[in-house]
mmCIF file of C-alpha atoms in Angstrom:
data_model
loop_
_atom_site.group_PDB
_atom_site.id
_atom_site.type_symbol
_atom_site.label_atom_id
_atom_site.label_comp_id
_atom_site.label_asym_id
_atom_site.label_seq_id
_atom_site.Cartn_x
_atom_site.Cartn_y
_atom_site.Cartn_z
ATOM 1 C CA UNK A 211 -0.718 19.200 -104.537
ATOM 2 C CA UNK A 212 -0.833 16.690 -107.444
ATOM 3 C CA UNK A 213 -2.705 17.607 -110.609
ATOM 4 C CA UNK A 214 -4.947 15.336 -112.702
ATOM 5 C CA UNK A 215 -4.158 14.358 -116.271
ATOM 6 C CA UNK A 216 -4.759 16.916 -118.988
ATOM 7 C CA UNK A 217 -5.449 14.162 -121.529
ATOM 8 C CA UNK A 218 -9.197 14.359 -120.897
ATOM 9 C CA UNK A 219 -9.502 18.141 -120.812
ATOM 10 C CA UNK A 220 -11.215 18.214 -124.213
ATOM 11 C CA UNK A 221 -13.569 15.333 -123.472
ATOM 12 C CA UNK A 222 -17.148 16.599 -123.565
ATOM 13 C CA UNK A 223 -19.111 13.445 -122.802
ATOM 14 C CA UNK A 224 -22.686 13.103 -124.024
ATOM 15 C CA UNK A 225 -24.321 16.558 -124.096
ATOM 16 C CA UNK A 226 -27.802 15.065 -123.861
ATOM 17 C CA UNK A 227 -27.198 14.274 -120.191
ATOM 18 C CA UNK A 228 -26.022 17.813 -119.528
ATOM 19 C CA UNK A 229 -29.255 19.091 -121.051
ATOM 20 C CA UNK A 230 -31.207 16.633 -118.897
ATOM 21 C CA UNK A 231 -29.502 18.041 -115.783
ATOM 22 C CA UNK A 232 -30.527 21.568 -116.813
ATOM 23 C CA UNK A 233 -34.091 20.337 -117.337
ATOM 24 C CA UNK A 234 -34.188 18.770 -113.889
ATOM 25 C CA UNK A 235 -33.077 22.058 -112.317
ATOM 26 C CA UNK A 236 -35.854 23.903 -114.127
ATOM 27 C CA UNK A 237 -38.400 21.299 -113.052
ATOM 28 C CA UNK A 238 -37.307 21.661 -109.434
ATOM 29 C CA UNK A 239 -38.057 25.378 -109.811
ATOM 30 C CA UNK A 240 -41.590 24.506 -110.938
ATOM 31 C CA UNK A 241 -41.240 24.831 -114.724
ATOM 32 C CA UNK A 242 -42.941 22.274 -116.964
ATOM 33 C CA UNK A 243 -40.499 20.644 -119.385
ATOM 34 C CA UNK A 244 -41.426 18.918 -122.637
ATOM 35 C CA UNK A 245 -38.760 16.227 -122.917
ATOM 36 C CA UNK A 246 -37.318 15.601 -126.379
ATOM 37 C CA UNK A 247 -33.633 15.485 -125.409
ATOM 38 C CA UNK A 248 -32.938 11.837 -124.543
ATOM 39 C CA UNK A 249 -33.329 8.666 -126.562
ATOM 40 C CA UNK A 250 -34.595 6.888 -123.464
ATOM 41 C CA UNK A 251 -37.827 4.997 -124.198
ATOM 42 C CA UNK A 252 -40.836 5.783 -122.029
ATOM 43 C CA UNK A 253 -41.681 2.086 -122.345
ATOM 44 C CA UNK A 254 -40.660 -0.327 -119.633
ATOM 45 C CA UNK A 255 -38.445 -3.254 -120.568
ATOM 46 C CA UNK A 256 -40.785 -6.067 -121.712
ATOM 47 C CA UNK A 257 -41.854 -8.292 -118.835
ATOM 48 C CA UNK A 258 -40.478 -11.431 -120.479
ATOM 49 C CA UNK A 259 -36.998 -9.912 -120.291
ATOM 50 C CA UNK A 260 -37.216 -8.610 -116.728
ATOM 51 C CA UNK A 261 -38.693 -11.875 -115.449
ATOM 52 C CA UNK A 262 -35.838 -13.795 -117.048
ATOM 53 C CA UNK A 263 -33.378 -11.540 -115.236
ATOM 54 C CA UNK A 264 -35.169 -12.006 -111.909
ATOM 55 C CA UNK A 265 -35.137 -15.783 -112.252
ATOM 56 C CA UNK A 266 -31.458 -15.676 -113.215
ATOM 57 C CA UNK A 267 -30.639 -13.683 -110.088
ATOM 58 C CA UNK A 268 -32.658 -16.060 -107.912
ATOM 59 C CA UNK A 269 -30.835 -19.018 -109.412
ATOM 60 C CA UNK A 270 -27.497 -17.570 -108.293
ATOM 61 C CA UNK A 271 -26.162 -16.363 -111.631
ATOM 62 C CA UNK A 272 -24.160 -13.613 -109.931
ATOM 63 C CA UNK A 273 -20.593 -14.837 -110.369
ATOM 64 C CA UNK A 274 -17.859 -14.114 -112.908
ATOM 65 C CA UNK A 275 -18.633 -14.953 -116.518
ATOM 66 C CA UNK A 276 -16.333 -15.613 -119.475
ATOM 67 C CA UNK A 277 -14.958 -12.302 -120.748
ATOM 68 C CA UNK A 278 -16.173 -13.090 -124.270
ATOM 69 C CA UNK A 279 -19.708 -13.709 -123.028
ATOM 70 C CA UNK A 280 -22.028 -16.486 -121.915
ATOM 71 C CA UNK A 281 -22.118 -19.422 -124.316
ATOM 72 C CA UNK A 282 -25.921 -19.445 -124.605
ATOM 73 C CA UNK A 283 -26.082 -15.709 -125.393
ATOM 74 C CA UNK A 284 -23.307 -16.034 -127.964
ATOM 75 C CA UNK A 285 -25.184 -18.914 -129.551
ATOM 76 C CA UNK A 286 -28.356 -16.817 -129.649
ATOM 77 C CA UNK A 287 -26.417 -13.983 -131.322
ATOM 78 C CA UNK A 288 -25.103 -16.432 -133.902
ATOM 79 C CA UNK A 289 -28.553 -17.782 -134.710
ATOM 80 C CA UNK A 290 -30.302 -14.398 -134.898
ATOM 81 C CA UNK A 291 -27.477 -13.023 -137.063
ATOM 82 C CA UNK A 292 -28.055 -15.931 -139.416
ATOM 83 C CA UNK A 293 -31.725 -15.001 -139.671
ATOM 84 C CA UNK A 294 -31.279 -11.217 -140.001
ATOM 85 C CA UNK A 295 -28.055 -11.002 -142.016
ATOM 86 C CA UNK A 296 -27.736 -14.365 -143.746
ATOM 87 C CA UNK A 297 -24.542 -15.655 -142.155
ATOM 88 C CA UNK A 298 -23.657 -17.368 -138.886
ATOM 89 C CA UNK A 299 -20.542 -15.892 -137.285
ATOM 90 C CA UNK A 300 -18.118 -18.090 -135.415
ATOM 91 C CA UNK A 301 -18.101 -17.993 -131.627
ATOM 92 C CA UNK A 302 -14.595 -16.559 -131.809
ATOM 93 C CA UNK A 303 -15.994 -13.525 -133.690
ATOM 94 C CA UNK A 304 -18.414 -12.388 -130.960
ATOM 95 C CA UNK A 305 -17.869 -10.364 -127.783
ATOM 96 C CA UNK A 306 -20.569 -9.311 -125.325
ATOM 97 C CA UNK A 307 -19.860 -5.822 -123.953
ATOM 98 C CA UNK A 308 -21.206 -3.375 -121.403
ATOM 99 C CA UNK A 309 -23.225 -1.469 -123.983
ATOM 100 C CA UNK A 310 -22.601 -0.286 -127.529
ATOM 101 C CA UNK A 311 -20.652 2.813 -126.439
ATOM 102 C CA UNK A 312 -17.922 0.731 -124.823
ATOM 103 C CA UNK A 313 -18.012 -1.585 -127.843
ATOM 104 C CA UNK A 314 -17.145 1.348 -130.110
ATOM 105 C CA UNK A 315 -14.195 2.315 -127.916
ATOM 106 C CA UNK A 316 -12.932 -1.270 -127.634
ATOM 107 C CA UNK A 317 -13.172 -1.658 -131.396
ATOM 108 C CA UNK A 318 -11.276 1.529 -132.199
ATOM 109 C CA UNK A 319 -8.575 0.708 -129.667
ATOM 110 C CA UNK A 320 -8.254 -2.809 -131.091
ATOM 111 C CA UNK A 321 -7.713 -1.771 -134.715
ATOM 112 C CA UNK A 322 -5.955 1.600 -134.493
ATOM 113 C CA UNK A 323 -2.607 2.826 -133.285
ATOM 114 C CA UNK A 324 -2.235 6.360 -131.908
ATOM 115 C CA UNK A 325 -2.528 9.003 -134.650
ATOM 116 C CA UNK A 326 -4.183 6.598 -137.071
ATOM 117 C CA UNK A 327 -7.186 8.137 -138.809
ATOM 118 C CA UNK A 328 -10.815 7.045 -138.825
ATOM 119 C CA UNK A 329 -13.432 8.448 -141.194
ATOM 120 C CA UNK A 330 -16.433 9.568 -139.165
ATOM 121 C CA UNK A 331 -19.776 10.863 -140.485
ATOM 122 C CA UNK A 332 -20.723 14.467 -139.818
ATOM 123 C CA UNK A 333 -23.352 14.767 -138.325
ATOM 124 C CA UNK A 334 -22.292 12.028 -135.905
ATOM 125 C CA UNK A 335 -23.328 10.498 -132.597
ATOM 126 C CA UNK A 336 -21.198 12.296 -129.945
ATOM 127 C CA UNK A 337 -19.799 9.071 -128.480
ATOM 128 C CA UNK A 338 -17.866 8.484 -131.726
ATOM 129 C CA UNK A 339 -15.807 11.611 -131.186
ATOM 130 C CA UNK A 340 -15.298 10.833 -127.500
ATOM 131 C CA UNK A 341 -14.034 7.337 -128.318
ATOM 132 C CA UNK A 342 -11.454 8.511 -130.873
ATOM 133 C CA UNK A 343 -10.223 11.243 -128.543
ATOM 134 C CA UNK A 344 -9.733 8.828 -125.641
ATOM 135 C CA UNK A 345 -7.940 6.386 -127.960
ATOM 136 C CA UNK A 346 -5.671 9.160 -129.340
ATOM 137 C CA UNK A 347 -6.973 8.558 -132.867
ATOM 138 C CA UNK A 348 -7.436 11.348 -135.409
ATOM 139 C CA UNK A 349 -11.035 11.826 -136.613
ATOM 140 C CA UNK A 350 -11.457 12.728 -140.281
ATOM 141 C CA UNK A 351 -15.012 13.819 -141.000
ATOM 142 C CA UNK A 352 -17.015 13.109 -144.114
ATOM 143 C CA UNK A 353 -19.956 15.444 -144.493
ATOM 144 C CA UNK A 354 -23.562 14.297 -144.881
ATOM 145 C CA UNK A 355 -26.208 16.723 -146.132
ATOM 146 C CA UNK A 356 -29.977 16.799 -146.349
ATOM 147 C CA UNK A 357 -29.621 17.719 -150.031
ATOM 148 C CA UNK A 358 -28.037 14.294 -150.578
ATOM 149 C CA UNK A 359 -30.458 12.605 -148.155
ATOM 150 C CA UNK A 360 -27.569 12.189 -145.679
ATOM 151 C CA UNK A 361 -25.872 9.635 -147.952
ATOM 152 C CA UNK A 362 -22.051 9.716 -148.211
ATOM 153 C CA UNK A 363 -20.518 11.538 -151.164
ATOM 154 C CA UNK A 364 -17.900 9.181 -152.561
ATOM 155 C CA UNK A 365 -15.887 11.906 -154.283
ATOM 156 C CA UNK A 366 -15.559 13.539 -150.877
ATOM 157 C CA UNK A 367 -14.491 10.249 -149.302
ATOM 158 C CA UNK A 368 -11.773 9.798 -151.921
ATOM 159 C CA UNK A 369 -10.479 13.304 -151.258
ATOM 160 C CA UNK A 370 -9.943 12.801 -147.521
ATOM 161 C CA UNK A 371 -8.366 9.334 -147.508
ATOM 162 C CA UNK A 372 -4.691 9.083 -146.524
ATOM 163 C CA UNK A 373 -2.026 6.483 -145.783
ATOM 164 C CA UNK A 374 -2.954 6.740 -142.078
ATOM 165 C CA UNK A 375 -6.649 6.015 -142.594
ATOM 166 C CA UNK A 376 -7.516 2.757 -140.849
ATOM 167 C CA UNK A 377 -11.310 2.565 -140.845
ATOM 168 C CA UNK A 378 -14.580 4.150 -141.868
ATOM 169 C CA UNK A 379 -17.419 4.333 -139.359
ATOM 170 C CA UNK A 380 -20.978 4.137 -140.673
ATOM 171 C CA UNK A 381 -24.329 4.304 -138.898
ATOM 172 C CA UNK A 382 -27.553 3.031 -140.492
ATOM 173 C CA UNK A 383 -30.271 3.687 -139.431
ATOM 174 C CA UNK A 384 -28.536 6.820 -138.258
ATOM 175 C CA UNK A 385 -28.640 8.981 -135.164
ATOM 176 C CA UNK A 386 -29.571 11.842 -135.380
ATOM 177 C CA UNK A 387 -30.911 11.847 -138.983
ATOM 178 C CA UNK A 388 -32.819 8.559 -139.256
ATOM 179 C CA UNK A 389 -31.297 7.722 -142.648
ATOM 180 C CA UNK A 390 -31.219 4.091 -143.799
ATOM 181 C CA UNK A 391 -28.492 3.227 -146.302
ATOM 182 C CA UNK A 392 -29.643 1.184 -149.298
ATOM 183 C CA UNK A 393 -27.920 -2.046 -150.279
ATOM 184 C CA UNK A 394 -26.403 -0.120 -153.217
ATOM 185 C CA UNK A 395 -24.861 2.461 -150.868
ATOM 186 C CA UNK A 396 -23.593 -0.267 -148.543
ATOM 187 C CA UNK A 397 -22.043 -2.044 -151.525
ATOM 188 C CA UNK A 398 -20.243 1.130 -152.615
ATOM 189 C CA UNK A 399 -18.985 1.712 -149.076
ATOM 190 C CA UNK A 400 -17.671 -1.841 -148.948
ATOM 191 C CA UNK A 401 -15.925 -1.450 -152.312
ATOM 192 C CA UNK A 402 -14.387 1.806 -151.042
ATOM 193 C CA UNK A 403 -13.110 -0.003 -147.953
ATOM 194 C CA UNK A 404 -11.637 -2.828 -150.037
ATOM 195 C CA UNK A 405 -9.951 -0.353 -152.401
ATOM 196 C CA UNK A 406 -8.207 1.413 -149.519
ATOM 197 C CA UNK A 407 -7.877 -1.641 -147.244
ATOM 198 C CA UNK A 408 -10.012 -0.203 -144.441
ATOM 199 C CA UNK A 409 -12.067 -1.690 -141.669
ATOM 200 C CA UNK A 410 -15.775 -0.870 -141.723
ATOM 201 C CA UNK A 411 -17.199 -0.169 -138.268
ATOM 202 C CA UNK A 412 -20.939 -0.506 -138.746
ATOM 203 C CA UNK A 413 -23.091 0.871 -135.911
ATOM 204 C CA UNK A 414 -26.350 -1.063 -136.297
ATOM 205 C CA UNK A 415 -28.006 -0.240 -132.972
ATOM 206 C CA UNK A 416 -31.224 0.852 -134.724
ATOM 207 C CA UNK A 417 -31.335 -1.997 -137.251
ATOM 208 C CA UNK A 418 -34.700 -3.257 -135.986
ATOM 209 C CA UNK A 419 -36.235 0.217 -136.150
ATOM 210 C CA UNK A 420 -36.968 0.863 -139.843
ATOM 211 C CA UNK A 421 -40.363 2.313 -140.730
ATOM 212 C CA UNK A 422 -40.165 3.136 -144.431
ATOM 213 C CA UNK A 423 -41.341 -0.110 -145.981
ATOM 214 C CA UNK A 424 -39.733 0.781 -149.308
ATOM 215 C CA UNK A 425 -36.332 0.660 -147.616
ATOM 216 C CA UNK A 426 -34.753 -2.585 -146.471
ATOM 217 C CA UNK A 427 -32.011 -2.871 -143.890
ATOM 218 C CA UNK A 428 -28.611 -3.572 -145.439
ATOM 219 C CA UNK A 429 -25.403 -4.458 -143.636
ATOM 220 C CA UNK A 430 -21.832 -4.587 -144.906
ATOM 221 C CA UNK A 431 -21.458 -7.707 -142.778
ATOM 222 C CA UNK A 432 -23.340 -9.699 -145.414
ATOM 223 C CA UNK A 433 -20.469 -9.074 -147.850
ATOM 224 C CA UNK A 434 -17.698 -10.691 -145.794
ATOM 225 C CA UNK A 435 -19.496 -12.352 -142.844
ATOM 226 C CA UNK A 436 -17.387 -10.123 -140.562
ATOM 227 C CA UNK A 437 -14.354 -12.279 -141.393
ATOM 228 C CA UNK A 438 -12.218 -9.724 -143.223
ATOM 229 C CA UNK A 439 -12.956 -6.056 -142.518
ATOM 230 C CA UNK A 440 -16.547 -5.499 -141.305
ATOM 231 C CA UNK A 441 -17.149 -4.987 -137.582
ATOM 232 C CA UNK A 442 -20.761 -4.805 -136.433
ATOM 233 C CA UNK A 443 -21.697 -2.902 -133.269
ATOM 234 C CA UNK A 444 -25.110 -3.633 -131.809
ATOM 235 C CA UNK A 445 -26.957 -3.127 -128.546
ATOM 236 C CA UNK A 446 -30.171 -3.693 -126.667
ATOM 237 C CA UNK A 447 -30.943 -0.236 -125.264
ATOM 238 C CA UNK A 448 -33.246 1.154 -127.930
ATOM 239 C CA UNK A 449 -34.569 -1.995 -129.598
ATOM 240 C CA UNK A 450 -35.804 -3.495 -126.325
ATOM 241 C CA UNK A 451 -36.151 -0.446 -124.017
ATOM 242 C CA UNK A 452 -33.093 -1.568 -122.041
ATOM 243 C CA UNK A 453 -31.097 1.672 -121.771
ATOM 244 C CA UNK A 454 -30.187 1.057 -118.136
ATOM 245 C CA UNK A 455 -29.101 -2.553 -118.597
ATOM 246 C CA UNK A 456 -25.882 -1.692 -120.468
ATOM 247 C CA UNK A 457 -25.257 -4.639 -122.749
ATOM 248 C CA UNK A 458 -23.971 -4.703 -126.319
ATOM 249 C CA UNK A 459 -22.514 -7.024 -128.939
ATOM 250 C CA UNK A 460 -19.556 -6.814 -131.318
ATOM 251 C CA UNK A 461 -19.133 -9.171 -134.290
ATOM 252 C CA UNK A 462 -15.681 -8.856 -135.855
ATOM 253 C CA UNK A 463 -12.892 -10.753 -137.596
ATOM 254 C CA UNK A 464 -11.532 -13.326 -135.133
ATOM 255 C CA UNK A 465 -8.164 -11.602 -134.644
ATOM 256 C CA UNK A 466 -9.899 -8.292 -133.874
ATOM 257 C CA UNK A 467 -12.475 -9.977 -131.645
ATOM 258 C CA UNK A 468 -9.670 -11.489 -129.550
ATOM 259 C CA UNK A 469 -8.303 -8.005 -128.856
ATOM 260 C CA UNK A 470 -11.764 -6.599 -128.082
ATOM 261 C CA UNK A 471 -12.387 -9.448 -125.631
ATOM 262 C CA UNK A 472 -9.014 -8.935 -123.954
ATOM 263 C CA UNK A 473 -9.635 -5.200 -123.609
ATOM 264 C CA UNK A 474 -13.108 -5.775 -122.167
ATOM 265 C CA UNK A 475 -11.722 -8.365 -119.751
ATOM 266 C CA UNK A 476 -9.017 -5.945 -118.619
ATOM 267 C CA UNK A 477 -11.441 -3.083 -117.961
ATOM 268 C CA UNK A 478 -14.717 -4.621 -116.744
ATOM 269 C CA UNK A 479 -13.888 -8.352 -116.352
ATOM 270 C CA UNK A 480 -17.236 -9.450 -117.723
ATOM 271 C CA UNK A 481 -20.884 -8.573 -118.298
ATOM 272 C CA UNK A 482 -23.010 -9.894 -115.386
ATOM 273 C CA UNK A 483 -24.581 -13.267 -116.092
ATOM 274 C CA UNK A 484 -28.105 -12.214 -115.133
ATOM 275 C CA UNK A 485 -27.848 -9.294 -117.590
ATOM 276 C CA UNK A 486 -26.746 -11.689 -120.320
ATOM 277 C CA UNK A 487 -29.662 -14.008 -119.577
ATOM 278 C CA UNK A 488 -32.009 -11.039 -120.021
ATOM 279 C CA UNK A 489 -30.249 -10.095 -123.275
ATOM 280 C CA UNK A 490 -30.704 -13.623 -124.582
ATOM 281 C CA UNK A 491 -34.404 -13.459 -123.760
ATOM 282 C CA UNK A 492 -34.591 -10.128 -125.617
ATOM 283 C CA UNK A 493 -33.112 -11.256 -128.924
ATOM 284 C CA UNK A 494 -35.093 -14.481 -128.877
ATOM 285 C CA UNK A 495 -38.425 -12.878 -127.953
ATOM 286 C CA UNK A 496 -41.232 -12.829 -130.540
ATOM 287 C CA UNK A 497 -41.332 -9.749 -132.763
ATOM 288 C CA UNK A 498 -44.781 -9.006 -131.392
ATOM 289 C CA UNK A 499 -43.131 -8.156 -128.059
ATOM 290 C CA UNK A 500 -41.697 -4.924 -129.464
ATOM 291 C CA UNK A 501 -44.061 -4.260 -132.383
ATOM 292 C CA UNK A 502 -46.237 -1.766 -130.493
ATOM 293 C CA UNK A 503 -43.189 0.151 -129.288
ATOM 294 C CA UNK A 504 -41.810 0.562 -132.812
ATOM 295 C CA UNK A 505 -45.242 1.538 -134.159
ATOM 296 C CA UNK A 506 -45.487 4.176 -131.445
ATOM 297 C CA UNK A 507 -42.100 5.637 -132.382
ATOM 298 C CA UNK A 508 -43.155 5.959 -136.002
ATOM 299 C CA UNK A 509 -46.456 7.586 -135.080
ATOM 300 C CA UNK A 510 -44.584 10.023 -132.853
ATOM 301 C CA UNK A 511 -42.093 10.878 -135.587
ATOM 302 C CA UNK A 512 -44.968 11.782 -137.885
ATOM 303 C CA UNK A 513 -46.768 13.748 -135.166
ATOM 304 C CA UNK A 514 -43.645 15.693 -134.179
ATOM 305 C CA UNK A 515 -43.066 16.629 -137.820
ATOM 306 C CA UNK A 516 -46.687 17.748 -138.078
ATOM 307 C CA UNK A 517 -46.449 19.822 -134.891
ATOM 308 C CA UNK A 518 -43.269 21.522 -136.085
ATOM 309 C CA UNK A 519 -44.821 22.259 -139.466
ATOM 310 C CA UNK A 520 -47.777 23.879 -137.745
ATOM 311 C CA UNK A 521 -45.311 26.111 -135.879
ATOM 312 C CA UNK A 522 -43.706 27.275 -139.136
ATOM 313 C CA UNK A 523 -40.830 24.882 -139.757
ATOM 314 C CA UNK A 524 -40.434 23.353 -143.197
ATOM 315 C CA UNK A 525 -40.275 19.579 -142.764
ATOM 316 C CA UNK A 526 -39.054 18.050 -146.015
ATOM 317 C CA UNK A 527 -37.395 14.975 -144.506
ATOM 318 C CA UNK A 528 -39.314 12.192 -142.742
ATOM 319 C CA UNK A 529 -36.853 9.839 -141.034
ATOM 320 C CA UNK A 530 -36.751 6.306 -142.422
ATOM 321 C CA UNK A 531 -35.764 4.738 -139.108
ATOM 322 C CA UNK A 532 -34.385 5.149 -135.567
ATOM 323 C CA UNK A 533 -36.282 7.295 -133.040
ATOM 324 C CA UNK A 534 -35.480 10.940 -133.781
ATOM 325 C CA UNK A 535 -36.505 13.938 -135.864
ATOM 326 C CA UNK A 536 -33.792 16.311 -137.139
ATOM 327 C CA UNK A 537 -35.493 19.461 -138.458
ATOM 328 C CA UNK A 538 -33.704 22.335 -140.163
ATOM 329 C CA UNK A 539 -34.196 25.587 -138.215
ATOM 330 C CA UNK A 540 -32.269 27.912 -140.552
ATOM 331 C CA UNK A 541 -35.506 29.775 -141.313
ATOM 332 C CA UNK A 542 -35.312 31.105 -137.753
ATOM 333 C CA UNK A 543 -31.712 30.676 -136.622
ATOM 334 C CA UNK A 544 -28.247 29.592 -137.700
ATOM 335 C CA UNK A 545 -27.156 29.128 -134.094
ATOM 336 C CA UNK A 546 -28.676 25.860 -132.933
ATOM 337 C CA UNK A 547 -27.276 26.077 -129.402
ATOM 338 C CA UNK A 548 -28.686 29.563 -128.792
ATOM 339 C CA UNK A 549 -32.011 28.572 -130.335
ATOM 340 C CA UNK A 550 -32.272 25.354 -128.293
ATOM 341 C CA UNK A 551 -31.488 27.198 -125.062
ATOM 342 C CA UNK A 552 -34.190 29.728 -125.916
ATOM 343 C CA UNK A 553 -36.699 26.921 -126.465
ATOM 344 C CA UNK A 554 -35.769 25.403 -123.124
ATOM 345 C CA UNK A 555 -35.720 28.543 -121.004
ATOM 346 C CA UNK A 556 -38.690 30.309 -122.599
ATOM 347 C CA UNK A 557 -41.033 27.450 -123.481
ATOM 348 C CA UNK A 558 -39.682 24.467 -121.589
ATOM 349 C CA UNK A 559 -38.949 22.486 -124.770
ATOM 350 C CA UNK A 560 -35.878 20.304 -124.286
ATOM 351 C CA UNK A 561 -34.072 19.507 -127.546
ATOM 352 C CA UNK A 562 -30.448 18.874 -128.533
ATOM 353 C CA UNK A 563 -28.688 21.527 -130.640
ATOM 354 C CA UNK A 564 -27.548 20.164 -133.984
ATOM 355 C CA UNK A 565 -24.052 21.555 -133.469
ATOM 356 C CA UNK A 566 -23.566 18.935 -130.743
ATOM 357 C CA UNK A 567 -23.582 16.340 -133.531
ATOM 358 C CA UNK A 568 -20.857 18.110 -135.499
ATOM 359 C CA UNK A 569 -20.493 21.144 -137.749
ATOM 360 C CA UNK A 570 -22.851 19.685 -140.360
ATOM 361 C CA UNK A 571 -25.553 19.491 -137.722
ATOM 362 C CA UNK A 572 -25.639 23.252 -137.250
ATOM 363 C CA UNK A 573 -28.984 24.857 -138.173
ATOM 364 C CA UNK A 574 -30.737 21.702 -136.959
ATOM 365 C CA UNK A 575 -32.233 20.386 -133.742
ATOM 366 C CA UNK A 576 -32.629 16.779 -132.657
ATOM 367 C CA UNK A 577 -35.905 15.781 -131.063
ATOM 368 C CA UNK A 578 -36.324 12.306 -129.595
ATOM 369 C CA UNK A 579 -39.529 10.353 -130.091
ATOM 370 C CA UNK A 580 -38.981 8.425 -126.872
ATOM 371 C CA UNK A 581 -40.900 10.877 -124.675
ATOM 372 C CA UNK A 582 -44.575 11.136 -123.886
ATOM 373 C CA UNK A 583 -47.558 11.675 -126.172
ATOM 374 C CA UNK A 584 -48.700 14.470 -123.838
ATOM 375 C CA UNK A 585 -45.515 16.431 -124.544
ATOM 376 C CA UNK A 586 -45.879 15.889 -128.293
ATOM 377 C CA UNK A 587 -49.480 17.142 -128.239
ATOM 378 C CA UNK A 588 -48.310 20.472 -126.796
ATOM 379 C CA UNK A 589 -45.139 20.812 -128.870
ATOM 380 C CA UNK A 590 -46.566 22.930 -131.687
ATOM 381 C CA UNK A 591 -48.175 25.548 -129.443
ATOM 382 C CA UNK A 592 -45.148 25.805 -127.149
ATOM 383 C CA UNK A 593 -42.770 26.020 -130.107
ATOM 384 C CA UNK A 594 -44.838 28.756 -131.763
ATOM 385 C CA UNK A 595 -44.871 30.695 -128.490
ATOM 386 C CA UNK A 596 -41.088 30.457 -128.226
ATOM 387 C CA UNK A 597 -40.654 31.687 -131.808
ATOM 388 C CA UNK A 598 -42.654 34.829 -131.067
ATOM 389 C CA UNK A 599 -40.146 35.857 -128.395
ATOM 390 C CA UNK A 600 -36.957 34.873 -130.232
ATOM 391 C CA UNK A 601 -34.882 37.891 -131.222
ATOM 392 C CA UNK A 602 -32.630 36.100 -133.666
ATOM 393 C CA UNK A 603 -28.923 35.345 -133.651
#
């Protein structure tokens, strides 16, 4: 009997979906679950976007598309980038992908050879680690701490650089912490990349979701217009409640973009035209279309923090952006996986253990603000009940 490849034996996937499966089993058994595990908005995709998709389907836009992307969507990306980031990328710098996750993999594969190194934040979004493992790239982690407001320590970065380092990956606003890097921090990161001749892979999926009005979004792309070393990854899932649509964008130097496009063409051929029409409608829609959704996320972040404080957690960090809360649970446990499983099994509270985001995430939990207000209203009481029956590590 033949045996499958061992090359994927260490691949863990996205643990949030494994937690969701456990939740669904508990719900089938009659247990109520308070869902804070997935960053899947409880809002429907705005009607303007879905209607555009329906009309595109009815018009027959169901055939192959250019691998790089539809011309009108690429033009819309160019124009909106000009408005949001102050430069208009060339058409040859843009690739439309099947979501931001695939865009990260395509990017890493396009700039790195096997055993090259990429600097990855810790805590990190799990898909980063999966992408480097599949691409046979070596992850080198740079630690982020609450004491430093989850901002990179540049002395630490200098200490882990090597001749094999090819890129640094940054994420602002970040998942799971909700940190937004200032323009000063972005400038220092860019200078660091120039000094060591690195690419900057900038995950900007949450760029529209900043709630601290004293903080402005900053992108390394404004420093080189993505012509030299900056590669911007963006998507539509969270900003427009389009998690199931699977469409993303990469803006990169033209020679890198050509490789990303070729890789995408080889694997998926193209992104469906009707999906691209919907994506174009999304990025061109009035800001008012998504304003209520973003306001709701911010209100929920504040309410979740309040509920957790009432249950005994010390909340000294209010996220600046994104759609998560990342509380420190060390007062009660230093084993986030054990603690999260206790919350789920005893109180029906579904969270993601911080350890799933890397070693620096231990002693934390991630709670998503994408769930229902009803669940948030009961969070404090359920959490307090679970604490009373927790026997420690």
